Structure formats: C-alpha cells, structure tokens
mmCIF file of C-alpha atoms and ligand atoms in Angstrom:
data_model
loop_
_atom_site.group_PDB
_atom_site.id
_atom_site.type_symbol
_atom_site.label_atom_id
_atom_site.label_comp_id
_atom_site.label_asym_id
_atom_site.label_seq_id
_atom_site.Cartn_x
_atom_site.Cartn_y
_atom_site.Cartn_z
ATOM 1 C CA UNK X 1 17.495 23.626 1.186
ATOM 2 C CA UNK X 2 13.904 23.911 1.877
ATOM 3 C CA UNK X 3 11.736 20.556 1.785
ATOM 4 C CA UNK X 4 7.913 20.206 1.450
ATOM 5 C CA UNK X 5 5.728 18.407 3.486
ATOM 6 C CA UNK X 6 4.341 16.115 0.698
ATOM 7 C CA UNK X 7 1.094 14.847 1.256
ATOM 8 C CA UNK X 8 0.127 12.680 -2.142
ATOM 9 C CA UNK X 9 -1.097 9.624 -2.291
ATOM 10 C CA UNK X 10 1.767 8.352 -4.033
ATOM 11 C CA UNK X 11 4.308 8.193 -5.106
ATOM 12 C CA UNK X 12 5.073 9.432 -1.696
ATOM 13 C CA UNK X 13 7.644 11.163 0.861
ATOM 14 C CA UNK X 14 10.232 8.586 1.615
ATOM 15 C CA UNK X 15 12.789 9.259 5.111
ATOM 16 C CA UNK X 16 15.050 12.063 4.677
ATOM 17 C CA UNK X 17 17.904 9.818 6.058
ATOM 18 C CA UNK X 18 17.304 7.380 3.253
ATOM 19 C CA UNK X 19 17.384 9.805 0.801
ATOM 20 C CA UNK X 20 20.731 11.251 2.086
ATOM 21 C CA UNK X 21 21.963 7.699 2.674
ATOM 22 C CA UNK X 22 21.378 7.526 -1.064
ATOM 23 C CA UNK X 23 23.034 10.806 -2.165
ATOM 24 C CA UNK X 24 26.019 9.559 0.025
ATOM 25 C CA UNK X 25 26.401 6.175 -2.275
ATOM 26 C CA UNK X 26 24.695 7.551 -5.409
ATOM 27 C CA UNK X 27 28.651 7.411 -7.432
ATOM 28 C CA UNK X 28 30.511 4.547 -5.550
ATOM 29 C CA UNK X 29 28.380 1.853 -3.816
ATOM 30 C CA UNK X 30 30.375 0.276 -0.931
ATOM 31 C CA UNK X 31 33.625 0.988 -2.839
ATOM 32 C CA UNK X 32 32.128 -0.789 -5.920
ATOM 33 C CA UNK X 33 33.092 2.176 -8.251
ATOM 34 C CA UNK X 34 29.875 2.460 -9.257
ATOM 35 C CA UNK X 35 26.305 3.499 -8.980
ATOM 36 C CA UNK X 36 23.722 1.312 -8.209
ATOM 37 C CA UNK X 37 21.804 2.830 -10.976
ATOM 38 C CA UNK X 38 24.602 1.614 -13.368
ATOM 39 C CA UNK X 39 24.933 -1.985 -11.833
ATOM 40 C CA UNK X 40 24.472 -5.301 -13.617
ATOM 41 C CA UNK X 41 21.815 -7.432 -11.852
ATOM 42 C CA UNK X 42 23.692 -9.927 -11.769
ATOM 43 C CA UNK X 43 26.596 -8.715 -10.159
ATOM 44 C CA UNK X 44 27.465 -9.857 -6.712
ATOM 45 C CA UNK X 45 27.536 -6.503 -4.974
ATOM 46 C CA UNK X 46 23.696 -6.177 -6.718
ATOM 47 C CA UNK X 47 22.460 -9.947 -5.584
ATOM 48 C CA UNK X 48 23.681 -8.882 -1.762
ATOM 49 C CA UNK X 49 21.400 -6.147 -1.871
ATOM 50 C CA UNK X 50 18.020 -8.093 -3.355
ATOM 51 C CA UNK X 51 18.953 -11.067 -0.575
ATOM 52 C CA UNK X 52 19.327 -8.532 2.097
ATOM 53 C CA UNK X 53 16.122 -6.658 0.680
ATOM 54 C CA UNK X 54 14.251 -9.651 1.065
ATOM 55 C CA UNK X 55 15.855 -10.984 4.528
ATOM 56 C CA UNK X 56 14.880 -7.461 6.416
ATOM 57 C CA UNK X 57 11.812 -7.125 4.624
ATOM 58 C CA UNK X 58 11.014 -10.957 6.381
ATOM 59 C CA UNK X 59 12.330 -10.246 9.574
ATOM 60 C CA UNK X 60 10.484 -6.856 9.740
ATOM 61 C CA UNK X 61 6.762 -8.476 8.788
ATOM 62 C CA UNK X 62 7.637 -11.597 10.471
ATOM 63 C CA UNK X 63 7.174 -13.403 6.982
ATOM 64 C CA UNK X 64 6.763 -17.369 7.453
ATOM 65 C CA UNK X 65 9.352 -19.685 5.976
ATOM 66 C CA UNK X 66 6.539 -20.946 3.299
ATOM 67 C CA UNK X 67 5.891 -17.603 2.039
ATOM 68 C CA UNK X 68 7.894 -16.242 -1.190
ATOM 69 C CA UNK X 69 8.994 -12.848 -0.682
ATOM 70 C CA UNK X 70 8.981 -11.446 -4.472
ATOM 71 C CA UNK X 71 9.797 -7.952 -6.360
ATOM 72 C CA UNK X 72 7.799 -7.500 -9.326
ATOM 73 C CA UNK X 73 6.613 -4.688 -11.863
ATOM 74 C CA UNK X 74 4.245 -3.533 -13.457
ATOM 75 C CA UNK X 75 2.143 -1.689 -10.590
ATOM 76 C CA UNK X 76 -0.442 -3.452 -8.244
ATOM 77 C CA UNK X 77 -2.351 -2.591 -11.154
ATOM 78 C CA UNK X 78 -1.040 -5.511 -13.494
ATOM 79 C CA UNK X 79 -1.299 -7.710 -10.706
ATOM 80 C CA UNK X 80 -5.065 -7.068 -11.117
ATOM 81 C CA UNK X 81 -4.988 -9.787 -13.821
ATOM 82 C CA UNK X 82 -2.023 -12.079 -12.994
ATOM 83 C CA UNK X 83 -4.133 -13.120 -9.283
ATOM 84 C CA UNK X 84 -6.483 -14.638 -11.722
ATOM 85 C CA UNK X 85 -3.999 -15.787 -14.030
ATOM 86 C CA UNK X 86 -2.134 -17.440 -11.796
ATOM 87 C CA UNK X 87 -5.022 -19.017 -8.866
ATOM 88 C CA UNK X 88 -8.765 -18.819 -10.436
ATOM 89 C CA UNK X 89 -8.440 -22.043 -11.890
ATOM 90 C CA UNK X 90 -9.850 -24.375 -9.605
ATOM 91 C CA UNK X 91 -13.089 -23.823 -10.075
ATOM 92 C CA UNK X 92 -12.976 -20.585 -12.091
ATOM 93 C CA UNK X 93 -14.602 -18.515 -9.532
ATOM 94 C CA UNK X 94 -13.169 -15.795 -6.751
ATOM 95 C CA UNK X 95 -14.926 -13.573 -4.253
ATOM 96 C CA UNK X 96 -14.428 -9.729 -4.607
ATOM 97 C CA UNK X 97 -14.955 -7.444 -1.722
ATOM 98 C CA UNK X 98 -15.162 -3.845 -3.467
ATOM 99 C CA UNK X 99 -14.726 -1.273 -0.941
ATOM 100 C CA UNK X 100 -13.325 1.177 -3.206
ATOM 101 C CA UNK X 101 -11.806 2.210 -6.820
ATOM 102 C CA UNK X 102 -8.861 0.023 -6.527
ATOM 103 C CA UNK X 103 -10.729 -3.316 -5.209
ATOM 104 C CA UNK X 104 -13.209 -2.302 -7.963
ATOM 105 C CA UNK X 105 -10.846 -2.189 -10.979
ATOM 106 C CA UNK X 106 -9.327 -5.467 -9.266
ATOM 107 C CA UNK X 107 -13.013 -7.346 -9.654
ATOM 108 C CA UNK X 108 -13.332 -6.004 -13.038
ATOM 109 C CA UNK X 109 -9.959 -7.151 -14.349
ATOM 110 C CA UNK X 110 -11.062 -10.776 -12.800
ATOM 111 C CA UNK X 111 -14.083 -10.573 -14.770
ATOM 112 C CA UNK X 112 -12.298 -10.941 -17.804
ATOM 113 C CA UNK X 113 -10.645 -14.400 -16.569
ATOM 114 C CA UNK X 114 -13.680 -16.046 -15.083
ATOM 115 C CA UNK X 115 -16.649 -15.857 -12.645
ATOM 116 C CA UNK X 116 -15.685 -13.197 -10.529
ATOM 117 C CA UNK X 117 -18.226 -12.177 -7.726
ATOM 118 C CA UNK X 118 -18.779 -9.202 -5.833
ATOM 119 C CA UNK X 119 -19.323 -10.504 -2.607
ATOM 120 C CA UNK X 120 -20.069 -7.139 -0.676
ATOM 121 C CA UNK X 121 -19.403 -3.784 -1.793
ATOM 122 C CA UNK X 122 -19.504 -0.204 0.376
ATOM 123 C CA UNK X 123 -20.596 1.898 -2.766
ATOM 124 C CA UNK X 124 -24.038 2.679 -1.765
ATOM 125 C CA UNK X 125 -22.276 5.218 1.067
ATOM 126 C CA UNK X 126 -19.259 6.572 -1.235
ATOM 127 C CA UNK X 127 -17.033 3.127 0.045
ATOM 128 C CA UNK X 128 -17.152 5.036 3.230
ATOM 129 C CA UNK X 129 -17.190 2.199 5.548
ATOM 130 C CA UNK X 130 -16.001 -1.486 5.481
ATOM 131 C CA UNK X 131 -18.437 -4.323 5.237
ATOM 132 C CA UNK X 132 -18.738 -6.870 7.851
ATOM 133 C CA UNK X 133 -18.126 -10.369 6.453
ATOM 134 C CA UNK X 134 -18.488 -13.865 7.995
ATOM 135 C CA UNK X 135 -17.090 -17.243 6.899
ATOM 136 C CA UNK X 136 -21.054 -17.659 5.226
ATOM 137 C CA UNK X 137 -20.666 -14.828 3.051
ATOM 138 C CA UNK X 138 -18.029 -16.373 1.204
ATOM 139 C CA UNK X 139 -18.532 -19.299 -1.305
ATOM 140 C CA UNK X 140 -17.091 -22.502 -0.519
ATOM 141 C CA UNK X 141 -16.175 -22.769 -4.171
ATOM 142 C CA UNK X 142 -14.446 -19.466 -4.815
ATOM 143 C CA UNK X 143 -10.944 -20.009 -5.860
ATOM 144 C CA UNK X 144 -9.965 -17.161 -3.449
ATOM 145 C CA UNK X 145 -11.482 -14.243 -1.630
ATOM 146 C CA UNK X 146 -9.803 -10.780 -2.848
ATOM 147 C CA UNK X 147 -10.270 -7.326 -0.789
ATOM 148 C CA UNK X 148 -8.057 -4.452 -0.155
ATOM 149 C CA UNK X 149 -6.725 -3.787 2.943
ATOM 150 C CA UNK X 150 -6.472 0.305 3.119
ATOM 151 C CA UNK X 151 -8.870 1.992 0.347
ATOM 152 C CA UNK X 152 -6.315 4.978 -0.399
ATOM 153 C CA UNK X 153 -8.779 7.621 -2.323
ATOM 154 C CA UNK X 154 -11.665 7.348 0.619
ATOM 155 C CA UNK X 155 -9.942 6.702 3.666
ATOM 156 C CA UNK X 156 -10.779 3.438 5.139
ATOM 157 C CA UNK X 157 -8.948 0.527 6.750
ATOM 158 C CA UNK X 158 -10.387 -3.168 7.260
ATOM 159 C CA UNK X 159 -10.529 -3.162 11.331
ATOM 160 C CA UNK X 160 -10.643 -7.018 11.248
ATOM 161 C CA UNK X 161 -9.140 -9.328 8.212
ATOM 162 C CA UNK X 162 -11.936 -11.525 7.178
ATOM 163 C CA UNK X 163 -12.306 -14.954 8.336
ATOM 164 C CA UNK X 164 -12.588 -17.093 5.018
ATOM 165 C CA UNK X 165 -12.426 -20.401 6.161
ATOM 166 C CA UNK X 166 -10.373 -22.573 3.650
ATOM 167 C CA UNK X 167 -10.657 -20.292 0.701
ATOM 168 C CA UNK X 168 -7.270 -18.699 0.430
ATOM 169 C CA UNK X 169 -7.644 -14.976 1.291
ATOM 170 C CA UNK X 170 -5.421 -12.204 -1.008
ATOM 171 C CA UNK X 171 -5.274 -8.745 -0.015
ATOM 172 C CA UNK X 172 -3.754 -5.643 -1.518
ATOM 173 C CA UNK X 173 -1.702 -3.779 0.907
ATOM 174 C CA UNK X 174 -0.286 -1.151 -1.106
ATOM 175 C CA UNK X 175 -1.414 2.247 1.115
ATOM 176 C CA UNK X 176 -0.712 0.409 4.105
ATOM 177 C CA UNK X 177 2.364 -1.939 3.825
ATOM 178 C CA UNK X 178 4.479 -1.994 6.366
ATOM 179 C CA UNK X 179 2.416 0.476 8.543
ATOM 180 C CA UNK X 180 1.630 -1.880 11.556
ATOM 181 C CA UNK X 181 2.426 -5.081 12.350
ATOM 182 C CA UNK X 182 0.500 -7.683 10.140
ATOM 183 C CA UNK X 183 -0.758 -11.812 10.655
ATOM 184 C CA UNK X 184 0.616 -12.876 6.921
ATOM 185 C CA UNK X 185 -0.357 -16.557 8.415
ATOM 186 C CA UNK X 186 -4.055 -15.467 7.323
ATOM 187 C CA UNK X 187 -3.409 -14.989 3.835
ATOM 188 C CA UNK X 188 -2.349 -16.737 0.960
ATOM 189 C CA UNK X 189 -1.044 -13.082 -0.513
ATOM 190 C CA UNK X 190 -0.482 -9.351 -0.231
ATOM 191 C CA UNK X 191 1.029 -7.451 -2.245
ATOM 192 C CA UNK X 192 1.602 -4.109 -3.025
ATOM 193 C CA UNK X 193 3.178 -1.380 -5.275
ATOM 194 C CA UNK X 194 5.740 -0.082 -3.258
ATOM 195 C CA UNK X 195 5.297 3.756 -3.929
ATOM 196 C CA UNK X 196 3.371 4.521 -1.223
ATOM 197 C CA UNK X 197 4.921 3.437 1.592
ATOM 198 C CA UNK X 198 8.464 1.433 0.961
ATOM 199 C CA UNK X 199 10.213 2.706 -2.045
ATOM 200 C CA UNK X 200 10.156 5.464 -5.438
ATOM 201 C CA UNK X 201 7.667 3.530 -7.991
ATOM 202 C CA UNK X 202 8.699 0.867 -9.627
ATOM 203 C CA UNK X 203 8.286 -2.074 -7.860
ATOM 204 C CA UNK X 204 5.706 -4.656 -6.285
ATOM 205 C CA UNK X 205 6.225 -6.631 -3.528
ATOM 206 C CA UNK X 206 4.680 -9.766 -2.917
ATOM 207 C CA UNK X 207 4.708 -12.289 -0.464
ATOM 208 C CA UNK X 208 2.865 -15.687 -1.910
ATOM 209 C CA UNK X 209 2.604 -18.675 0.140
ATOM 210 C CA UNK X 210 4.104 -21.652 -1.549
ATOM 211 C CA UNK X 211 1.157 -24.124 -2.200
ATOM 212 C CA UNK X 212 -0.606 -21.089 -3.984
ATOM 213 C CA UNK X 213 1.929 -21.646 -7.134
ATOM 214 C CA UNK X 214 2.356 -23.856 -9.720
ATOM 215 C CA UNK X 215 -1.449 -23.631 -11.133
ATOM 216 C CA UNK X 216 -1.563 -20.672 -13.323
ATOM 217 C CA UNK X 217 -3.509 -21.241 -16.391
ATOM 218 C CA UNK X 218 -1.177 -21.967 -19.488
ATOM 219 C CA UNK X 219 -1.821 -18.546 -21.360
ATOM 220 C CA UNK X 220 -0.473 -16.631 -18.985
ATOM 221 C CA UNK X 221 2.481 -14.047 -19.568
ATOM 222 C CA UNK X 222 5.724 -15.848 -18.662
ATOM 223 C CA UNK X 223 6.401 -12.679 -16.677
ATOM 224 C CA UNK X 224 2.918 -12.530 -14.828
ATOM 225 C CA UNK X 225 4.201 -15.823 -13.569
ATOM 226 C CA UNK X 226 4.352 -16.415 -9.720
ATOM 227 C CA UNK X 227 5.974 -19.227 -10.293
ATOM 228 C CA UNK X 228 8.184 -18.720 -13.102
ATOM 229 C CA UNK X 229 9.622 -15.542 -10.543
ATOM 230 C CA UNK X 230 9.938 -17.659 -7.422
ATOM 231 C CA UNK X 231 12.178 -19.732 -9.294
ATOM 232 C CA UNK X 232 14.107 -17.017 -10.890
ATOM 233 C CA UNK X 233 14.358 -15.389 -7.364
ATOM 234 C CA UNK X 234 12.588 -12.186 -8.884
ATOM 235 C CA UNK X 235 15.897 -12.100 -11.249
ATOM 236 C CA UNK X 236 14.210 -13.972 -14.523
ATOM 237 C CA UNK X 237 14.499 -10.256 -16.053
ATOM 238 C CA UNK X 238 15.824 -7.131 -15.220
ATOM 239 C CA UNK X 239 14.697 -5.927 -11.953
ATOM 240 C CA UNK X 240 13.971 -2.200 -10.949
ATOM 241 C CA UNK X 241 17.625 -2.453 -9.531
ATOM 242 C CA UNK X 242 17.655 1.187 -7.783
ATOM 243 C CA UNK X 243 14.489 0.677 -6.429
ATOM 244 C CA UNK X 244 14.773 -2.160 -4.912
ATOM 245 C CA UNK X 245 17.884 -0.619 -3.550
ATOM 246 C CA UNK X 246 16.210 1.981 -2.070
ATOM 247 C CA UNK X 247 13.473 -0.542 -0.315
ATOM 248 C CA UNK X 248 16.625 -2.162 1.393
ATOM 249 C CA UNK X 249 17.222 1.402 2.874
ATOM 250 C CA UNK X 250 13.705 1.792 3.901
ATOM 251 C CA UNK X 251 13.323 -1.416 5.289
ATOM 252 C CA UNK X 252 16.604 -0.862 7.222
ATOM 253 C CA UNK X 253 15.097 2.649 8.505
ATOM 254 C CA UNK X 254 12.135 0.533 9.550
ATOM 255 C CA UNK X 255 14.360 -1.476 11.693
ATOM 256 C CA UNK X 256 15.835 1.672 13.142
ATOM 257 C CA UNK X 257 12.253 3.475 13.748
ATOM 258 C CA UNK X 258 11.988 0.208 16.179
ATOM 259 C CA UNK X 259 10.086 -2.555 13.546
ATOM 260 C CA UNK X 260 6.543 -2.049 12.845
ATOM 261 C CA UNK X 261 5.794 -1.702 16.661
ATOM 262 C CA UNK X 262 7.580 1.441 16.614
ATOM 263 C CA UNK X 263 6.364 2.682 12.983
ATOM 264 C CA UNK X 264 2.929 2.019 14.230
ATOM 265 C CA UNK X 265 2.949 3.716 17.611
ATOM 266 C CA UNK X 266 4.178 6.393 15.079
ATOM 267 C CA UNK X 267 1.558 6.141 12.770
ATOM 268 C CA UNK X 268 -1.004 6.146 15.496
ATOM 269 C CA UNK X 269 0.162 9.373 17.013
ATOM 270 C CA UNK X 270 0.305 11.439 14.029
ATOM 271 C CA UNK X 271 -3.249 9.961 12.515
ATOM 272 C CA UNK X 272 -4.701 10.742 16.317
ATOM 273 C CA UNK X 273 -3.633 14.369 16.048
ATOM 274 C CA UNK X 274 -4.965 14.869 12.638
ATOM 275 C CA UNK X 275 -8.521 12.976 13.089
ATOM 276 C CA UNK X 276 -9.013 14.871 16.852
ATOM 277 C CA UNK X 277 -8.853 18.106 15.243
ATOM 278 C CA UNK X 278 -10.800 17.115 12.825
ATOM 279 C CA UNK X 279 -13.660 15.965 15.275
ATOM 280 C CA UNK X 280 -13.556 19.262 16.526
ATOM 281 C CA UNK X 281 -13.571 20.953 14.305
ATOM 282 C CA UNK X 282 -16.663 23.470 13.137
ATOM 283 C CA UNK X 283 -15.321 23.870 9.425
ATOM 284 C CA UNK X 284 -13.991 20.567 8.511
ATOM 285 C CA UNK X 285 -15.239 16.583 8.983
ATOM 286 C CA UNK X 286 -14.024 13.179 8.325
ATOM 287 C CA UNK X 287 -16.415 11.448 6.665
ATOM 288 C CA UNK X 288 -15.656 8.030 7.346
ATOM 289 C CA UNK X 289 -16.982 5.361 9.705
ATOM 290 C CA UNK X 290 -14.833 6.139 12.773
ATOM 291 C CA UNK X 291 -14.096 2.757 13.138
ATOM 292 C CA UNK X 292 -12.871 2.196 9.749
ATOM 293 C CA UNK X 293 -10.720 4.901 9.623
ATOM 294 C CA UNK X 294 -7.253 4.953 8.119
ATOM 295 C CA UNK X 295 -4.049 4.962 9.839
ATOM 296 C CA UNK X 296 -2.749 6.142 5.998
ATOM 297 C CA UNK X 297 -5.061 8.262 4.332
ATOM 298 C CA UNK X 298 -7.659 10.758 6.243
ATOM 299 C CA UNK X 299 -10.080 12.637 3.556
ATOM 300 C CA UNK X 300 -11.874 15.691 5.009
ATOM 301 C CA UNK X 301 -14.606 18.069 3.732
ATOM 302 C CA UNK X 302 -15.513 21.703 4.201
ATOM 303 C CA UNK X 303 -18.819 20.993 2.740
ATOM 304 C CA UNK X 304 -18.027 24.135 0.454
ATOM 305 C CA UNK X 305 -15.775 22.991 -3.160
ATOM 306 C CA UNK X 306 -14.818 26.536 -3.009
ATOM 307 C CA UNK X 307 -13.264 26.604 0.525
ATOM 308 C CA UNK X 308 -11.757 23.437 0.037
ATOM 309 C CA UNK X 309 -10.260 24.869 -3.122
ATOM 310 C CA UNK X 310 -8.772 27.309 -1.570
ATOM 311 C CA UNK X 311 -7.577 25.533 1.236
ATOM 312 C CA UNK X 312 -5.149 23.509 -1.276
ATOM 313 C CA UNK X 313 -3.940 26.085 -2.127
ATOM 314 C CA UNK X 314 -3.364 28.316 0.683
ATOM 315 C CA UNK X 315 -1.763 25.359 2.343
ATOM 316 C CA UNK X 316 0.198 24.341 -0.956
ATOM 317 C CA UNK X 317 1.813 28.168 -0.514
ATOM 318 C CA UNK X 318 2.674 27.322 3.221
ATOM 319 C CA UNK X 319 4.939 24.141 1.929
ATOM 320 C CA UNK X 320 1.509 21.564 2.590
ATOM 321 C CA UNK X 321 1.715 19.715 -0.700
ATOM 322 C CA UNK X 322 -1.158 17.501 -2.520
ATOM 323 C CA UNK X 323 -3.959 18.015 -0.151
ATOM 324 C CA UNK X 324 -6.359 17.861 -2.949
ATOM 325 C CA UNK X 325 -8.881 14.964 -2.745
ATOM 326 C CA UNK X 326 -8.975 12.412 -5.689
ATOM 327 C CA UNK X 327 -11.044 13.244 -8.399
ATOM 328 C CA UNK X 328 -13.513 10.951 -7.699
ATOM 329 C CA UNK X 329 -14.499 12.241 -4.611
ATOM 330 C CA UNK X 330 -13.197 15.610 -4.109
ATOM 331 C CA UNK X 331 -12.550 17.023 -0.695
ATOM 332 C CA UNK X 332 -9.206 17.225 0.898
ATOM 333 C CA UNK X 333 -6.783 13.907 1.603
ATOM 334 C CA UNK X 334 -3.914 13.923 3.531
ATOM 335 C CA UNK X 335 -1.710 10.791 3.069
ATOM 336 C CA UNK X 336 0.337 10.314 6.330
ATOM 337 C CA UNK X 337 2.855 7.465 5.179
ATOM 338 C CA UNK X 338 5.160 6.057 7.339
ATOM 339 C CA UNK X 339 7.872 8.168 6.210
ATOM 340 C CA UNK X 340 5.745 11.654 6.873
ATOM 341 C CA UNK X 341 6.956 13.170 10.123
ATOM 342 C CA UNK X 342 4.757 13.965 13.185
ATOM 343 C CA UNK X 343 6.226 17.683 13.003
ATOM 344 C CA UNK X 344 4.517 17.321 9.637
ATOM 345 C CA UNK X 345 0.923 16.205 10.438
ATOM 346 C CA UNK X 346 1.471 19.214 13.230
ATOM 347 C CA UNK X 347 1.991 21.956 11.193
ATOM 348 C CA UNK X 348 -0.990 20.945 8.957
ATOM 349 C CA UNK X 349 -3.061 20.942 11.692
ATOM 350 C CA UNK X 350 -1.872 24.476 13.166
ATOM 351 C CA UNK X 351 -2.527 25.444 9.210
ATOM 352 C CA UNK X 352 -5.920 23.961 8.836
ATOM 353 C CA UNK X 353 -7.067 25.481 12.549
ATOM 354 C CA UNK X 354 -5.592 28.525 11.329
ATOM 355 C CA UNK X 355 -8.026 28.666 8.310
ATOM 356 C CA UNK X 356 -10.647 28.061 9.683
ATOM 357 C CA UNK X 357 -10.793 30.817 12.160
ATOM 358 C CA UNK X 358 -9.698 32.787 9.106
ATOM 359 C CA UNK X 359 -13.083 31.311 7.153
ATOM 360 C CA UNK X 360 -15.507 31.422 9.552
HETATM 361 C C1 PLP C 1 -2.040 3.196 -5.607
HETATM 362 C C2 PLP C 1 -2.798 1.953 -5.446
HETATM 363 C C3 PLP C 1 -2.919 1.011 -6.493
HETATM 364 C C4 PLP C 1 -2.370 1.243 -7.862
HETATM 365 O O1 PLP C 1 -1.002 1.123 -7.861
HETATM 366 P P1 PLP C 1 -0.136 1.190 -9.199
HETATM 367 O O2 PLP C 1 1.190 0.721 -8.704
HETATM 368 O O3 PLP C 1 -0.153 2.607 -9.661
HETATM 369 O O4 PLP C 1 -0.739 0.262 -10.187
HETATM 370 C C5 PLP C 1 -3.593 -0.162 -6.230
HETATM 371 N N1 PLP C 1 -4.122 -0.406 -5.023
HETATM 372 C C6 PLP C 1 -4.043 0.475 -4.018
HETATM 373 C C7 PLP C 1 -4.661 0.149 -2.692
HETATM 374 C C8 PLP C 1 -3.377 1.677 -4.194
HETATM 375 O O5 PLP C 1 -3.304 2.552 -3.181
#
C-alpha cells in the first residue's frame, strides 16, 4: 500500500490509526453484527457512540456545562444563514469581521436577514493580515459580532479573540478546530464543518451556549433550529451516523496524541519547519503578516504562475498532493491538519528545497 501525503484544504487527511480502527469494525461494530454505516440511529449501540462523541469532544475542548455540544449538516456554509436565523433578532443588527472568502460569504448571507455590518475587513491587502479590533469598534447594539477564526484559502489566524464586551461573540472554527487549546468561555458559538480537521464531510459541530437559544425568528427551517436540535439531542432527524462515528475515533486519537496540548505542540513543530524554510528561502515567500500566520494553512508564492505550476505538479508526482493555491488567489497552500504527520511537512520541505536549487 502506498499512501499520499494529502495536502487539501479539505476534506482532509484524517490519522491512519483511525482509519484502520475503522476498517477493523467496518462489518461488526463491537459484536453488534453490523456496520455502523447500516445502523439505526436510534439504536442503543448508535446513541453510545453520539453520547461518547459528545463527552470526549467536551472533555478534550474543555466545553462548559452551559454550552450545547451539537452535530449538524449542511456545511458551515448553511450555518451562514441559520446564525441569523436563529440570534439577529434583538435588534436586527450583527457585526461582521471579513477577513477572508468564508467570513465574506458569511456577511453576505446575513445581509439577507437584516442589518448586517462589516465592521473591519483585510481585503485592501488580499485578507493577508488580521485587523486589530477593540471593544469601540463594535456596536453596542449588534445582536452579535461574527469573524472567523483561521481564514483557510489565505493563511491567517486571529492571534488574539476579540474583546466584544457584552455582545455575544460567534466564530467559525472550521480550519482550525481542535488544533490548540481554545477559551469557549469567550464566545457564545463556534462551529465548524468537520472536514477539515475532525471527521470525512458531513457534519458540523457546534457548541452554543444555552441563553443564546430559544429566539430564532419564527420562519426559520425547523431543521436550522438551534433549539429545536438541542432538544432533540442532534437526533430530531437522521444524523450523518458514520461520520459522527468516525469524529468519536478522532476525538479519541486526540486524547491519545496527549489533548490539544499535545496536538498543538504538534502543530507548532510541523508549521515552524515549513514557515522557516520558507523565510529562507530565495525562490519561495509567505505572504502573510508573520504574526497572523496559520498554524493550519501556509500559502506560498514563487512570484512566477509558471514555476508554481510546475511545482504542483512535480511535487504531486513525488506523492505531495493538492498543493495548488485556491483559485482565488493562486500560489501554492499547504494545509497541515492535525492529522498530517511531521514526516509529512518534512518531506515537502526536502521537495520544495530540492526545487528550488533545481529552478534557480
Ligand atoms: C471550508 C470552510 C467553510 C465551508 O465549509 P462547508 O462545510 O464546505 O460549507 C467555511 N468556513 C471555513 C473557515 C472553511 O475553512
């Protein structure tokens, strides 16, 4: 068997011990009989895994007792419109901090549901850096502040999380769930789809804190609900069974990989050998504010669209997959999720110093 090192954006590598954990159990789960994939969701052998899904997933990110822990569909995209849905309706405003595509089609969604406001934005440099906000930036009236935590297509991470007072503060933390320990006291939300970083597509995970639910607006899809799926303990449908399955494994490999102290320390190591080669490198450059960069995604230019062309593919032939920079920027991106190895993030680098003194 030969395995890639996958480098996409998502959906995304996930542990190689998972995924044989999962071959091992894929026809008879515990002595069940049965696959997962075939189970009924409302089986007891299924409703042990969703409780145990959601007790590691609160032990590993230290999730407060007031907090919902829920699994959704429909993408972090459809949750673009159910934030609104369910909390601009207060006053019928919110804050949007656009630092990239994803906050961007967030904000735009909002507009559709009321007076959403883009507080600060980072497009005048290619969302290349992370504004700095202060509690006066925000209005008072804003039914809640949205921004998003790691911008996956450019690269950056929020160094700080924005103090915003009262308002409730809601952050999508799709590219970098579960990659570091995180204060989920300071928000009212995150959520994420879990692609990237805890599971095969599918799913959404998000972690609401109680007082936030109970006010969506009367029109609003019984299954874009917070509420309605709080009370149905994420079971008032059918559930992506398998994948939330396969988030219980994750979140167990998590717990093995020492919590998110040891998936950081990790994360840290691999993203420190990519970006130092980077900095010294002649041929390629990071073109991020260092201080915003992310732990999850690092995007890197030749300056040439024809070297960096060919650098995909050179490196695709090597077994260094999806190295091509989204569309909207162009470049080269390589996603480092948890579940990429160091030996992986090392061999890219020997590859990429390699080319260069090939190129040059
Ligand atoms: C990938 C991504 C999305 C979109 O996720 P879908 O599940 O495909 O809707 C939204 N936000 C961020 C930060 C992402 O990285």
């Amino acid at each position: 068997m030969s395995r890639v090192y996958n480098f996409s954006a998502g959906p995304s590598m996930l542990p190689l011990e998972v995924l044989e954990k999962a071959q091992a159990e894929m026809l008879d789960y515990e002595g069940s009989g049965q696959s997962v994939t075939e189970m009924s969701h409302r089986s007891k052998v299924f409703d042990k895994i969703i409780k145990d899904a959601e007790k590691l997933f609160r032990e590993i990110l230290n999730v407060p007792d007031n907090y919902k822990v829920l699994f959704l569909q429909g993408g972090a995209s459809t949750h673009f419109a159910a934030i609104p849905l369910n909390f601009m309706n207060k006053n019928g405003k919110a804050d949007y901090i656009v630092t990239g595509v994803w906050a961007k089609k967030a904000w735009q969604e909002a507009k559709k549901y009321g007076e959403a406001r883009k507080v600060a934005s980072s497009e005048d440099k290619v969302f290349s850096y992370i504004p700095k906000l202060t509690r006066e930036d925000f209005d008072p009236e804003a039914d809640y502040v949205y921004m998003c935590m790691n911008n996956t297509i450019y690269g950056t991470k929020y160094p700080y999380i924005p103090d915003t007072g009262d308002i409730p503060l809601i952050a999508d933390v799709s590219s970098c769930f579960l990659s570091e320990p995180l204060d989920v006291t300071k928000f009212a939300m995150i959520y994420g789809g879990a692609q990237k970083n805890i599971a095969p597509a599918g799913l959404v995970v998000a972690i609401i804190r109680e007082d936030m639910l109970g006010h969506a607006r009367d029109i609003t899809p019984t299954m874009l609900d917070y509420k309605i799926q709080a009370d149905a303990d994420s079971l008032y449908n059918t559930p992506p069974c398998y994948t939330i399955y396969m988030c219980k494994l994750v979140l167990e490999w998590i717990k093995k990989m020492g919590g998110l102290e040891g998936i950081k320390a990790n994360n840290v190591k691999k993203a420190k050998i990519l970006y130092d080669f980077l900095d010294q490198s002649k041929m390629f450059r990071n073109t991020v504010n260092p201080e915003d960069r992310s732990l999850m995604n690092v995007t890197f230019v030749t300056g040439s669209d024809e070297l960096d062309a060919k650098c995909v593919k050179e490196a695709a032939e090597q077994g260094l997959i999806n190295l091509k920079g989204h569309r909207s920027i162009g470049g080269l991106r390589a996603s480092i999720y948890n579940a990429m190895p160091v030996e992986g993030v090392q061999k890219l680098v020997d590859f990429l110093s390699a080319f260069e003194k090939a190129n040059s």
